[in-house]
mmCIF file with all atom_site columns, C-alpha atoms in Angstrom:
data_model
loop_
_atom_site.group_PDB
_atom_site.id
_atom_site.type_symbol
_atom_site.label_atom_id
_atom_site.label_alt_id
_atom_site.label_comp_id
_atom_site.label_asym_id
_atom_site.label_entity_id
_atom_site.label_seq_id
_atom_site.pdbx_PDB_ins_code
_atom_site.Cartn_x
_atom_site.Cartn_y
_atom_site.Cartn_z
_atom_site.occupancy
_atom_site.B_iso_or_equiv
_atom_site.pdbx_formal_charge
_atom_site.auth_seq_id
_atom_site.auth_comp_id
_atom_site.auth_asym_id
_atom_site.auth_atom_id
_atom_site.pdbx_PDB_model_num
ATOM 1   C CA . GLN A 1 1   ? -9.984  15.611  2.996   1.00 91.00 ? 1   GLN A CA 1
ATOM 2   C CA . VAL A 1 2   ? -7.512  13.595  5.034   1.00 95.00 ? 2   VAL A CA 1
ATOM 3   C CA . GLN A 1 3   ? -3.868  14.073  4.138   1.00 97.00 ? 3   GLN A CA 1
ATOM 4   C CA . LEU A 1 4   ? -0.774  12.338  5.492   1.00 98.00 ? 4   LEU A CA 1
ATOM 5   C CA . GLN A 1 5   ? 2.848   13.488  5.426   1.00 98.00 ? 5   GLN A CA 1
ATOM 6   C CA . GLU A 1 6   ? 5.935   11.502  6.396   1.00 98.00 ? 6   GLU A CA 1
ATOM 7   C CA . SER A 1 7   ? 8.983   13.152  7.930   1.00 98.00 ? 7   SER A CA 1
ATOM 8   C CA . GLY A 1 8   ? 12.314  12.050  9.316   1.00 97.00 ? 8   GLY A CA 1
ATOM 9   C CA . PRO A 1 9   ? 15.955  11.522  8.370   1.00 96.00 ? 9   PRO A CA 1
ATOM 10  C CA . GLY A 1 10  ? 16.727  10.298  4.876   1.00 96.00 ? 10  GLY A CA 1
ATOM 11  C CA . LEU A 1 11  ? 19.949  8.573   5.934   1.00 97.00 ? 11  LEU A CA 1
ATOM 12  C CA . VAL A 1 12  ? 20.391  6.113   8.777   1.00 97.00 ? 12  VAL A CA 1
ATOM 13  C CA . ARG A 1 13  ? 23.581  4.288   9.741   1.00 97.00 ? 13  ARG A CA 1
ATOM 14  C CA . PRO A 1 14  ? 23.576  0.478   9.894   1.00 97.00 ? 14  PRO A CA 1
ATOM 15  C CA . SER A 1 15  ? 22.631  -0.962  13.311  1.00 96.00 ? 15  SER A CA 1
ATOM 16  C CA . GLN A 1 16  ? 20.971  2.348   14.291  1.00 97.00 ? 16  GLN A CA 1
ATOM 17  C CA . THR A 1 17  ? 17.273  3.137   14.715  1.00 97.00 ? 17  THR A CA 1
ATOM 18  C CA . LEU A 1 18  ? 15.089  4.410   11.892  1.00 97.00 ? 18  LEU A CA 1
ATOM 19  C CA . SER A 1 19  ? 12.550  6.916   13.246  1.00 98.00 ? 19  SER A CA 1
ATOM 20  C CA . LEU A 1 20  ? 9.751   8.421   11.185  1.00 98.00 ? 20  LEU A CA 1
ATOM 21  C CA . THR A 1 21  ? 6.719   10.597  11.906  1.00 98.00 ? 21  THR A CA 1
ATOM 22  C CA . CYS A 1 22  ? 3.442   10.721  10.008  1.00 98.00 ? 22  CYS A CA 1
ATOM 23  C CA . THR A 1 23  ? 1.473   13.936  10.457  1.00 98.00 ? 23  THR A CA 1
ATOM 24  C CA . VAL A 1 24  ? -2.226  13.725  9.628   1.00 97.00 ? 24  VAL A CA 1
ATOM 25  C CA . SER A 1 25  ? -4.406  16.673  8.656   1.00 96.00 ? 25  SER A CA 1
ATOM 26  C CA . GLY A 1 26  ? -8.097  16.885  7.832   1.00 95.00 ? 26  GLY A CA 1
ATOM 27  C CA . GLY A 1 27  ? -9.157  14.237  10.346  1.00 93.00 ? 27  GLY A CA 1
ATOM 28  C CA . SER A 1 28  ? -8.407  13.005  13.855  1.00 94.00 ? 28  SER A CA 1
ATOM 29  C CA . ILE A 1 29  ? -6.309  9.856   14.262  1.00 94.00 ? 29  ILE A CA 1
ATOM 30  C CA . GLY A 1 30  ? -7.866  9.196   17.662  1.00 92.00 ? 30  GLY A CA 1
ATOM 31  C CA . SER A 1 31  ? -11.413 8.841   16.419  1.00 89.00 ? 31  SER A CA 1
ATOM 32  C CA . GLY A 1 32  ? -13.308 6.793   13.894  1.00 87.00 ? 32  GLY A CA 1
ATOM 33  C CA . SER A 1 33  ? -12.812 3.223   12.737  1.00 91.00 ? 33  SER A CA 1
ATOM 34  C CA . TYR A 1 34  ? -9.406  3.568   11.107  1.00 94.00 ? 34  TYR A CA 1
ATOM 35  C CA . TYR A 1 35  ? -6.012  1.952   11.223  1.00 95.00 ? 35  TYR A CA 1
ATOM 36  C CA . TRP A 1 36  ? -2.997  4.136   10.635  1.00 97.00 ? 36  TRP A CA 1
ATOM 37  C CA . ASN A 1 37  ? -0.350  2.185   8.791   1.00 97.00 ? 37  ASN A CA 1
ATOM 38  C CA . TRP A 1 38  ? 3.326   2.123   7.953   1.00 98.00 ? 38  TRP A CA 1
ATOM 39  C CA . ILE A 1 39  ? 4.154   0.600   4.588   1.00 98.00 ? 39  ILE A CA 1
ATOM 40  C CA . ARG A 1 40  ? 7.490   0.408   2.833   1.00 98.00 ? 40  ARG A CA 1
ATOM 41  C CA . GLN A 1 41  ? 8.547   -0.199  -0.749  1.00 98.00 ? 41  GLN A CA 1
ATOM 42  C CA . PRO A 1 42  ? 12.094  -1.132  -1.761  1.00 97.00 ? 42  PRO A CA 1
ATOM 43  C CA . ALA A 1 43  ? 13.120  0.068   -5.191  1.00 96.00 ? 43  ALA A CA 1
ATOM 44  C CA . GLY A 1 44  ? 11.523  -2.025  -7.937  1.00 94.00 ? 44  GLY A CA 1
ATOM 45  C CA . LYS A 1 45  ? 9.417   -4.106  -5.536  1.00 96.00 ? 45  LYS A CA 1
ATOM 46  C CA . GLY A 1 46  ? 5.871   -4.192  -4.305  1.00 96.00 ? 46  GLY A CA 1
ATOM 47  C CA . PRO A 1 47  ? 4.705   -2.418  -1.152  1.00 97.00 ? 47  PRO A CA 1
ATOM 48  C CA . GLU A 1 48  ? 4.980   -4.232  2.188   1.00 97.00 ? 48  GLU A CA 1
ATOM 49  C CA . LEU A 1 49  ? 2.960   -3.526  5.324   1.00 97.00 ? 49  LEU A CA 1
ATOM 50  C CA . ILE A 1 50  ? 5.182   -3.007  8.373   1.00 97.00 ? 50  ILE A CA 1
ATOM 51  C CA . GLY A 1 51  ? 2.572   -2.433  11.039  1.00 96.00 ? 51  GLY A CA 1
ATOM 52  C CA . ARG A 1 52  ? -0.429  -0.399  12.072  1.00 97.00 ? 52  ARG A CA 1
ATOM 53  C CA . ILE A 1 53  ? -2.066  1.366   14.995  1.00 96.00 ? 53  ILE A CA 1
ATOM 54  C CA . TYR A 1 54  ? -5.798  1.687   15.501  1.00 95.00 ? 54  TYR A CA 1
ATOM 55  C CA . SER A 1 55  ? -7.556  4.870   16.564  1.00 93.00 ? 55  SER A CA 1
ATOM 56  C CA . SER A 1 56  ? -7.976  3.348   20.049  1.00 92.00 ? 56  SER A CA 1
ATOM 57  C CA . GLY A 1 57  ? -4.223  2.704   20.314  1.00 92.00 ? 57  GLY A CA 1
ATOM 58  C CA . SER A 1 58  ? -4.285  -1.024  19.582  1.00 94.00 ? 58  SER A CA 1
ATOM 59  C CA . ILE A 1 59  ? -1.216  -2.078  17.589  1.00 95.00 ? 59  ILE A CA 1
ATOM 60  C CA . ASN A 1 60  ? -0.474  -4.870  15.092  1.00 95.00 ? 60  ASN A CA 1
ATOM 61  C CA . TYR A 1 61  ? 2.990   -5.672  13.814  1.00 95.00 ? 61  TYR A CA 1
ATOM 62  C CA . THR A 1 62  ? 3.716   -7.737  10.722  1.00 95.00 ? 62  THR A CA 1
ATOM 63  C CA . PRO A 1 63  ? 5.558   -10.860 11.974  1.00 93.00 ? 63  PRO A CA 1
ATOM 64  C CA . SER A 1 64  ? 8.759   -10.246 10.024  1.00 92.00 ? 64  SER A CA 1
ATOM 65  C CA . PHE A 1 65  ? 9.261   -6.878  11.765  1.00 92.00 ? 65  PHE A CA 1
ATOM 66  C CA . LYS A 1 66  ? 7.853   -7.634  15.197  1.00 90.00 ? 66  LYS A CA 1
ATOM 67  C CA . SER A 1 67  ? 11.160  -8.108  17.032  1.00 92.00 ? 67  SER A CA 1
ATOM 68  C CA . ARG A 1 68  ? 12.562  -4.680  16.171  1.00 95.00 ? 68  ARG A CA 1
ATOM 69  C CA . LEU A 1 69  ? 9.525   -2.465  15.587  1.00 96.00 ? 69  LEU A CA 1
ATOM 70  C CA . THR A 1 70  ? 7.694   0.077   17.700  1.00 97.00 ? 70  THR A CA 1
ATOM 71  C CA . ILE A 1 71  ? 4.660   2.020   16.490  1.00 97.00 ? 71  ILE A CA 1
ATOM 72  C CA . SER A 1 72  ? 3.022   4.691   18.636  1.00 96.00 ? 72  SER A CA 1
ATOM 73  C CA . MET A 1 73  ? 0.764   7.710   18.338  1.00 97.00 ? 73  MET A CA 1
ATOM 74  C CA . ASP A 1 74  ? 0.251   11.176  19.848  1.00 96.00 ? 74  ASP A CA 1
ATOM 75  C CA . THR A 1 75  ? -3.360  12.192  19.399  1.00 95.00 ? 75  THR A CA 1
ATOM 76  C CA . SER A 1 76  ? -2.704  15.710  20.715  1.00 95.00 ? 76  SER A CA 1
ATOM 77  C CA . LYS A 1 77  ? -0.389  16.329  17.788  1.00 97.00 ? 77  LYS A CA 1
ATOM 78  C CA . ASN A 1 78  ? -2.331  14.116  15.359  1.00 97.00 ? 78  ASN A CA 1
ATOM 79  C CA . GLN A 1 79  ? 0.814   12.159  14.624  1.00 97.00 ? 79  GLN A CA 1
ATOM 80  C CA . PHE A 1 80  ? 1.876   8.535   14.644  1.00 98.00 ? 80  PHE A CA 1
ATOM 81  C CA . PHE A 1 81  ? 5.385   7.168   14.700  1.00 98.00 ? 81  PHE A CA 1
ATOM 82  C CA . LEU A 1 82  ? 7.624   4.361   13.486  1.00 98.00 ? 82  LEU A CA 1
ATOM 83  C CA . LYS A 1 83  ? 10.813  3.167   15.153  1.00 98.00 ? 83  LYS A CA 1
ATOM 84  C CA . LEU A 1 84  ? 12.698  0.316   13.500  1.00 97.00 ? 84  LEU A CA 1
ATOM 85  C CA . ASN A 1 85  ? 15.775  -0.909  15.366  1.00 96.00 ? 85  ASN A CA 1
ATOM 86  C CA . SER A 1 86  ? 18.986  -2.518  14.165  1.00 96.00 ? 86  SER A CA 1
ATOM 87  C CA . VAL A 1 87  ? 18.589  -1.472  10.564  1.00 97.00 ? 87  VAL A CA 1
ATOM 88  C CA . THR A 1 88  ? 20.599  -2.915  7.689   1.00 97.00 ? 88  THR A CA 1
ATOM 89  C CA . ALA A 1 89  ? 20.914  -2.069  4.011   1.00 97.00 ? 89  ALA A CA 1
ATOM 90  C CA . ALA A 1 90  ? 17.876  -4.295  3.407   1.00 96.00 ? 90  ALA A CA 1
ATOM 91  C CA . ASP A 1 91  ? 15.760  -1.667  5.178   1.00 97.00 ? 91  ASP A CA 1
ATOM 92  C CA . THR A 1 92  ? 16.516  0.894   2.468   1.00 98.00 ? 92  THR A CA 1
ATOM 93  C CA . ALA A 1 93  ? 13.154  1.789   0.947   1.00 98.00 ? 93  ALA A CA 1
ATOM 94  C CA . VAL A 1 94  ? 10.518  4.443   0.441   1.00 98.00 ? 94  VAL A CA 1
ATOM 95  C CA . TYR A 1 95  ? 8.423   4.523   3.600   1.00 98.00 ? 95  TYR A CA 1
ATOM 96  C CA . TYR A 1 96  ? 4.762   5.497   3.392   1.00 98.00 ? 96  TYR A CA 1
ATOM 97  C CA . CYS A 1 97  ? 2.066   6.127   5.929   1.00 98.00 ? 97  CYS A CA 1
ATOM 98  C CA . ALA A 1 98  ? -1.512  5.358   4.913   1.00 97.00 ? 98  ALA A CA 1
ATOM 99  C CA . ARG A 1 99  ? -5.009  5.082   6.350   1.00 96.00 ? 99  ARG A CA 1
ATOM 100 C CA . VAL A 1 100 ? -7.337  2.105   6.119   1.00 95.00 ? 100 VAL A CA 1
ATOM 101 C CA . GLY A 1 101 ? -10.811 1.672   7.536   1.00 88.00 ? 101 GLY A CA 1
ATOM 102 C CA . TYR A 1 102 ? -12.011 -1.234  9.660   1.00 87.00 ? 102 TYR A CA 1
ATOM 103 C CA . GLY A 1 103 ? -15.509 -2.574  9.299   1.00 83.00 ? 103 GLY A CA 1
ATOM 104 C CA . LEU A 1 104 ? -16.545 0.322   7.111   1.00 84.00 ? 104 LEU A CA 1
ATOM 105 C CA . SER A 1 105 ? -18.163 0.118   3.714   1.00 82.00 ? 105 SER A CA 1
ATOM 106 C CA . GLY A 1 106 ? -16.701 0.147   0.246   1.00 86.00 ? 106 GLY A CA 1
ATOM 107 C CA . SER A 1 107 ? -13.377 1.716   -0.542  1.00 87.00 ? 107 SER A CA 1
ATOM 108 C CA . ASP A 1 108 ? -12.891 2.970   3.033   1.00 88.00 ? 108 ASP A CA 1
ATOM 109 C CA . ASN A 1 109 ? -11.540 -0.488  3.933   1.00 90.00 ? 109 ASN A CA 1
ATOM 110 C CA . TRP A 1 110 ? -8.622  -0.142  1.533   1.00 95.00 ? 110 TRP A CA 1
ATOM 111 C CA . PHE A 1 111 ? -5.337  1.786   1.828   1.00 95.00 ? 111 PHE A CA 1
ATOM 112 C CA . ASP A 1 112 ? -6.351  5.309   0.911   1.00 90.00 ? 112 ASP A CA 1
ATOM 113 C CA . PRO A 1 113 ? -5.087  7.976   1.272   1.00 95.00 ? 113 PRO A CA 1
ATOM 114 C CA . TRP A 1 114 ? -1.305  7.575   1.336   1.00 97.00 ? 114 TRP A CA 1
ATOM 115 C CA . GLY A 1 115 ? 1.410   10.059  2.149   1.00 98.00 ? 115 GLY A CA 1
ATOM 116 C CA . GLN A 1 116 ? 3.854   11.028  -0.574  1.00 97.00 ? 116 GLN A CA 1
ATOM 117 C CA . GLY A 1 117 ? 6.529   8.776   0.919   1.00 98.00 ? 117 GLY A CA 1
ATOM 118 C CA . ILE A 1 118 ? 10.037  9.359   2.211   1.00 98.00 ? 118 ILE A CA 1
ATOM 119 C CA . LEU A 1 119 ? 13.158  7.620   0.925   1.00 98.00 ? 119 LEU A CA 1
ATOM 120 C CA . VAL A 1 120 ? 15.249  6.225   3.748   1.00 98.00 ? 120 VAL A CA 1
ATOM 121 C CA . THR A 1 121 ? 18.703  4.957   2.892   1.00 98.00 ? 121 THR A CA 1
ATOM 122 C CA . VAL A 1 122 ? 20.659  2.783   5.296   1.00 97.00 ? 122 VAL A CA 1
ATOM 123 C CA . SER A 1 123 ? 24.357  3.305   4.692   1.00 96.00 ? 123 SER A CA 1
ATOM 124 C CA . SER A 1 124 ? 27.543  4.101   6.534   1.00 94.00 ? 124 SER A CA 1
ATOM 125 C CA . GLU B 2 1   ? 1.149   -15.171 4.575   1.00 93.00 ? 1   GLU B CA 1
ATOM 126 C CA . VAL B 2 2   ? -0.804  -14.951 1.337   1.00 96.00 ? 2   VAL B CA 1
ATOM 127 C CA . VAL B 2 3   ? 1.535   -14.657 -1.651  1.00 97.00 ? 3   VAL B CA 1
ATOM 128 C CA . LEU B 2 4   ? 0.175   -12.770 -4.652  1.00 98.00 ? 4   LEU B CA 1
ATOM 129 C CA . THR B 2 5   ? 1.768   -13.594 -7.994  1.00 98.00 ? 5   THR B CA 1
ATOM 130 C CA . GLN B 2 6   ? 1.219   -11.127 -10.809 1.00 98.00 ? 6   GLN B CA 1
ATOM 131 C CA . SER B 2 7   ? 1.664   -11.815 -14.501 1.00 95.00 ? 7   SER B CA 1
ATOM 132 C CA . PRO B 2 8   ? 3.116   -10.792 -16.774 1.00 96.00 ? 8   PRO B CA 1
ATOM 133 C CA . ALA B 2 9   ? 5.933   -8.857  -15.101 1.00 97.00 ? 9   ALA B CA 1
ATOM 134 C CA . THR B 2 10  ? 5.984   -6.457  -18.046 1.00 97.00 ? 10  THR B CA 1
ATOM 135 C CA . LEU B 2 11  ? 3.281   -5.824  -20.618 1.00 97.00 ? 11  LEU B CA 1
ATOM 136 C CA . SER B 2 12  ? 4.104   -3.845  -23.772 1.00 97.00 ? 12  SER B CA 1
ATOM 137 C CA . LEU B 2 13  ? 1.118   -2.353  -25.560 1.00 97.00 ? 13  LEU B CA 1
ATOM 138 C CA . SER B 2 14  ? 0.094   0.725   -27.515 1.00 96.00 ? 14  SER B CA 1
ATOM 139 C CA . PRO B 2 15  ? -2.488  3.405   -26.731 1.00 96.00 ? 15  PRO B CA 1
ATOM 140 C CA . GLY B 2 16  ? -5.942  2.237   -27.755 1.00 96.00 ? 16  GLY B CA 1
ATOM 141 C CA . GLU B 2 17  ? -5.184  -1.436  -27.107 1.00 97.00 ? 17  GLU B CA 1
ATOM 142 C CA . ARG B 2 18  ? -6.758  -3.551  -24.384 1.00 97.00 ? 18  ARG B CA 1
ATOM 143 C CA . ALA B 2 19  ? -4.682  -4.611  -21.375 1.00 97.00 ? 19  ALA B CA 1
ATOM 144 C CA . THR B 2 20  ? -5.272  -7.718  -19.270 1.00 98.00 ? 20  THR B CA 1
ATOM 145 C CA . LEU B 2 21  ? -3.303  -8.120  -16.030 1.00 98.00 ? 21  LEU B CA 1
ATOM 146 C CA . SER B 2 22  ? -3.491  -11.186 -13.798 1.00 98.00 ? 22  SER B CA 1
ATOM 147 C CA . CYS B 2 23  ? -3.075  -11.784 -10.083 1.00 98.00 ? 23  CYS B CA 1
ATOM 148 C CA . ARG B 2 24  ? -3.078  -15.234 -8.452  1.00 98.00 ? 24  ARG B CA 1
ATOM 149 C CA . ALA B 2 25  ? -3.291  -15.763 -4.698  1.00 98.00 ? 25  ALA B CA 1
ATOM 150 C CA . SER B 2 26  ? -1.597  -18.669 -2.882  1.00 98.00 ? 26  SER B CA 1
ATOM 151 C CA . GLN B 2 27  ? -4.871  -19.305 -1.032  1.00 97.00 ? 27  GLN B CA 1
ATOM 152 C CA . SER B 2 28  ? -8.399  -18.047 -1.326  1.00 97.00 ? 28  SER B CA 1
ATOM 153 C CA . VAL B 2 29  ? -8.904  -14.383 -0.481  1.00 97.00 ? 29  VAL B CA 1
ATOM 154 C CA . SER B 2 30  ? -12.615 -14.408 -1.401  1.00 95.00 ? 30  SER B CA 1
ATOM 155 C CA . ASP B 2 31  ? -13.227 -11.018 -3.046  1.00 95.00 ? 31  ASP B CA 1
ATOM 156 C CA . TYR B 2 32  ? -10.944 -9.070  -0.694  1.00 96.00 ? 32  TYR B CA 1
ATOM 157 C CA . LEU B 2 33  ? -8.692  -8.099  -3.563  1.00 97.00 ? 33  LEU B CA 1
ATOM 158 C CA . GLY B 2 34  ? -7.796  -4.612  -4.738  1.00 97.00 ? 34  GLY B CA 1
ATOM 159 C CA . TRP B 2 35  ? -5.742  -3.072  -7.522  1.00 98.00 ? 35  TRP B CA 1
ATOM 160 C CA . TYR B 2 36  ? -3.473  -0.049  -7.299  1.00 98.00 ? 36  TYR B CA 1
ATOM 161 C CA . GLN B 2 37  ? -1.749  2.046   -9.955  1.00 98.00 ? 37  GLN B CA 1
ATOM 162 C CA . GLN B 2 38  ? 1.625   3.610   -9.264  1.00 98.00 ? 38  GLN B CA 1
ATOM 163 C CA . LYS B 2 39  ? 3.504   6.190   -11.314 1.00 97.00 ? 39  LYS B CA 1
ATOM 164 C CA . PRO B 2 40  ? 7.138   7.181   -10.692 1.00 95.00 ? 40  PRO B CA 1
ATOM 165 C CA . GLY B 2 41  ? 7.635   9.270   -7.588  1.00 95.00 ? 41  GLY B CA 1
ATOM 166 C CA . GLN B 2 42  ? 4.027   8.830   -6.462  1.00 97.00 ? 42  GLN B CA 1
ATOM 167 C CA . PRO B 2 43  ? 2.293   6.618   -3.900  1.00 97.00 ? 43  PRO B CA 1
ATOM 168 C CA . PRO B 2 44  ? 0.007   3.837   -5.097  1.00 97.00 ? 44  PRO B CA 1
ATOM 169 C CA . ARG B 2 45  ? -3.474  4.956   -6.083  1.00 97.00 ? 45  ARG B CA 1
ATOM 170 C CA . LEU B 2 46  ? -6.517  2.767   -5.409  1.00 96.00 ? 46  LEU B CA 1
ATOM 171 C CA . LEU B 2 47  ? -8.273  1.737   -8.635  1.00 97.00 ? 47  LEU B CA 1
ATOM 172 C CA . ILE B 2 48  ? -10.410 -1.300  -7.788  1.00 97.00 ? 48  ILE B CA 1
ATOM 173 C CA . TYR B 2 49  ? -11.603 -2.645  -4.444  1.00 96.00 ? 49  TYR B CA 1
ATOM 174 C CA . ASP B 2 50  ? -13.505 -5.782  -3.470  1.00 96.00 ? 50  ASP B CA 1
ATOM 175 C CA . ALA B 2 51  ? -12.284 -7.353  -6.743  1.00 96.00 ? 51  ALA B CA 1
ATOM 176 C CA . SER B 2 52  ? -14.646 -5.510  -9.060  1.00 97.00 ? 52  SER B CA 1
ATOM 177 C CA . ASN B 2 53  ? -15.632 -2.085  -7.718  1.00 97.00 ? 53  ASN B CA 1
ATOM 178 C CA . ARG B 2 54  ? -14.082 1.057   -9.127  1.00 97.00 ? 54  ARG B CA 1
ATOM 179 C CA . ALA B 2 55  ? -12.835 3.593   -6.602  1.00 95.00 ? 55  ALA B CA 1
ATOM 180 C CA . THR B 2 56  ? -14.087 7.151   -6.720  1.00 93.00 ? 56  THR B CA 1
ATOM 181 C CA . GLY B 2 57  ? -13.002 9.013   -9.842  1.00 95.00 ? 57  GLY B CA 1
ATOM 182 C CA . ILE B 2 58  ? -11.615 5.949   -11.658 1.00 97.00 ? 58  ILE B CA 1
ATOM 183 C CA . PRO B 2 59  ? -12.598 5.855   -15.361 1.00 97.00 ? 59  PRO B CA 1
ATOM 184 C CA . ALA B 2 60  ? -14.938 3.168   -16.630 1.00 97.00 ? 60  ALA B CA 1
ATOM 185 C CA . ARG B 2 61  ? -12.221 1.679   -18.868 1.00 97.00 ? 61  ARG B CA 1
ATOM 186 C CA . PHE B 2 62  ? -10.784 0.074   -15.709 1.00 98.00 ? 62  PHE B CA 1
ATOM 187 C CA . SER B 2 63  ? -12.551 -3.087  -14.601 1.00 97.00 ? 63  SER B CA 1
ATOM 188 C CA . GLY B 2 64  ? -11.769 -5.912  -12.220 1.00 98.00 ? 64  GLY B CA 1
ATOM 189 C CA . SER B 2 65  ? -12.996 -9.473  -11.991 1.00 97.00 ? 65  SER B CA 1
ATOM 190 C CA . GLY B 2 66  ? -12.370 -12.726 -10.180 1.00 97.00 ? 66  GLY B CA 1
ATOM 191 C CA . SER B 2 67  ? -12.869 -14.379 -6.823  1.00 96.00 ? 67  SER B CA 1
ATOM 192 C CA . GLY B 2 68  ? -11.031 -16.866 -4.652  1.00 96.00 ? 68  GLY B CA 1
ATOM 193 C CA . THR B 2 69  ? -7.514  -17.163 -6.064  1.00 97.00 ? 69  THR B CA 1
ATOM 194 C CA . ASP B 2 70  ? -7.624  -15.769 -9.619  1.00 98.00 ? 70  ASP B CA 1
ATOM 195 C CA . PHE B 2 71  ? -8.192  -12.133 -10.466 1.00 98.00 ? 71  PHE B CA 1
ATOM 196 C CA . THR B 2 72  ? -7.945  -9.917  -13.516 1.00 98.00 ? 72  THR B CA 1
ATOM 197 C CA . LEU B 2 73  ? -7.599  -6.195  -14.085 1.00 98.00 ? 73  LEU B CA 1
ATOM 198 C CA . THR B 2 74  ? -8.697  -5.083  -17.538 1.00 98.00 ? 74  THR B CA 1
ATOM 199 C CA . ILE B 2 75  ? -8.084  -1.688  -19.086 1.00 97.00 ? 75  ILE B CA 1
ATOM 200 C CA . GLY B 2 76  ? -10.477 -1.399  -22.010 1.00 94.00 ? 76  GLY B CA 1
ATOM 201 C CA . SER B 2 77  ? -8.673  1.075   -24.280 1.00 93.00 ? 77  SER B CA 1
ATOM 202 C CA . LEU B 2 78  ? -5.316  2.336   -23.095 1.00 96.00 ? 78  LEU B CA 1
ATOM 203 C CA . GLU B 2 79  ? -4.784  6.046   -22.659 1.00 97.00 ? 79  GLU B CA 1
ATOM 204 C CA . PRO B 2 80  ? -1.249  7.510   -22.476 1.00 96.00 ? 80  PRO B CA 1
ATOM 205 C CA . GLU B 2 81  ? -1.646  8.183   -18.736 1.00 96.00 ? 81  GLU B CA 1
ATOM 206 C CA . ASP B 2 82  ? -2.358  4.475   -18.042 1.00 97.00 ? 82  ASP B CA 1
ATOM 207 C CA . PHE B 2 83  ? 1.243   3.408   -18.587 1.00 96.00 ? 83  PHE B CA 1
ATOM 208 C CA . ALA B 2 84  ? 2.416   2.709   -15.044 1.00 97.00 ? 84  ALA B CA 1
ATOM 209 C CA . VAL B 2 85  ? 2.979   -0.140  -12.589 1.00 98.00 ? 85  VAL B CA 1
ATOM 210 C CA . TYR B 2 86  ? -0.049  -2.016  -11.253 1.00 98.00 ? 86  TYR B CA 1
ATOM 211 C CA . TYR B 2 87  ? -0.178  -3.915  -7.971  1.00 98.00 ? 87  TYR B CA 1
ATOM 212 C CA . CYS B 2 88  ? -2.764  -6.279  -6.618  1.00 98.00 ? 88  CYS B CA 1
ATOM 213 C CA . HIS B 2 89  ? -3.359  -6.342  -2.859  1.00 98.00 ? 89  HIS B CA 1
ATOM 214 C CA . GLN B 2 90  ? -5.288  -8.676  -0.547  1.00 97.00 ? 90  GLN B CA 1
ATOM 215 C CA . ARG B 2 91  ? -6.791  -7.806  2.813   1.00 95.00 ? 91  ARG B CA 1
ATOM 216 C CA . SER B 2 92  ? -8.436  -11.164 3.502   1.00 95.00 ? 92  SER B CA 1
ATOM 217 C CA . LYS B 2 93  ? -5.662  -12.659 5.653   1.00 95.00 ? 93  LYS B CA 1
ATOM 218 C CA . TRP B 2 94  ? -3.214  -11.077 8.133   1.00 94.00 ? 94  TRP B CA 1
ATOM 219 C CA . PRO B 2 95  ? -0.850  -9.651  7.206   1.00 95.00 ? 95  PRO B CA 1
ATOM 220 C CA . PRO B 2 96  ? -2.232  -7.845  4.175   1.00 96.00 ? 96  PRO B CA 1
ATOM 221 C CA . SER B 2 97  ? 0.044   -8.369  1.187   1.00 97.00 ? 97  SER B CA 1
ATOM 222 C CA . PHE B 2 98  ? 0.812   -6.974  -2.251  1.00 98.00 ? 98  PHE B CA 1
ATOM 223 C CA . GLY B 2 99  ? 1.955   -8.533  -5.482  1.00 98.00 ? 99  GLY B CA 1
ATOM 224 C CA . GLN B 2 100 ? 5.269   -7.678  -7.101  1.00 97.00 ? 100 GLN B CA 1
ATOM 225 C CA . GLY B 2 101 ? 3.629   -5.634  -9.809  1.00 97.00 ? 101 GLY B CA 1
ATOM 226 C CA . THR B 2 102 ? 3.046   -5.568  -13.552 1.00 98.00 ? 102 THR B CA 1
ATOM 227 C CA . LYS B 2 103 ? 4.735   -2.803  -15.475 1.00 98.00 ? 103 LYS B CA 1
ATOM 228 C CA . LEU B 2 104 ? 2.559   -1.591  -18.325 1.00 97.00 ? 104 LEU B CA 1
ATOM 229 C CA . GLU B 2 105 ? 4.810   0.048   -20.891 1.00 96.00 ? 105 GLU B CA 1
ATOM 230 C CA . ILE B 2 106 ? 4.347   1.616   -24.291 1.00 90.00 ? 106 ILE B CA 1
#
């Protein structure tokens, strides 16, 4: 089955760029009707979608992140990426990658599966 | 953005009891509402999709209901492994959003 794994630095300095990679196994990110998503969850709060990239390469950013966010993918490596600029302490959170279907049936249109998550702390 | 408000914030019950969790949307999301369970150190796990359908492998004691703006997750008879945080999530309007969670504690 499809599995996702986040990787990247666990500590980022304020005003710097947060860069994460999601490596997907068990399925190709460049095919099928799926969005590949970045979601974050600050401690004690609900999850929050940051943005997503479709298997064709089309990208959607959540409005509150749009000005400082870049999402991209490398189908040859079966990876997709997050770059969040100008980070502050408010960006400290567990960051997840997750898959969601588009126009499919049943549970395929919901966030599943998820990676295990990576804690990113923004601090000097 | 659709705001999802969950209540109560914390629910204290005992194994064997019935749990009722609520989620209210700031505007209609039709039946594009799902429920997730999250345990410490783990990602959210899909329980219910399209308001009332159980995801694969989810026990029958979990059920969902509602449409439009008011939704309910019911756990029929609590098992020890059910004590966790539960989030509702809507995919009707962009951007998709989650509630702030209900912590189900013993």
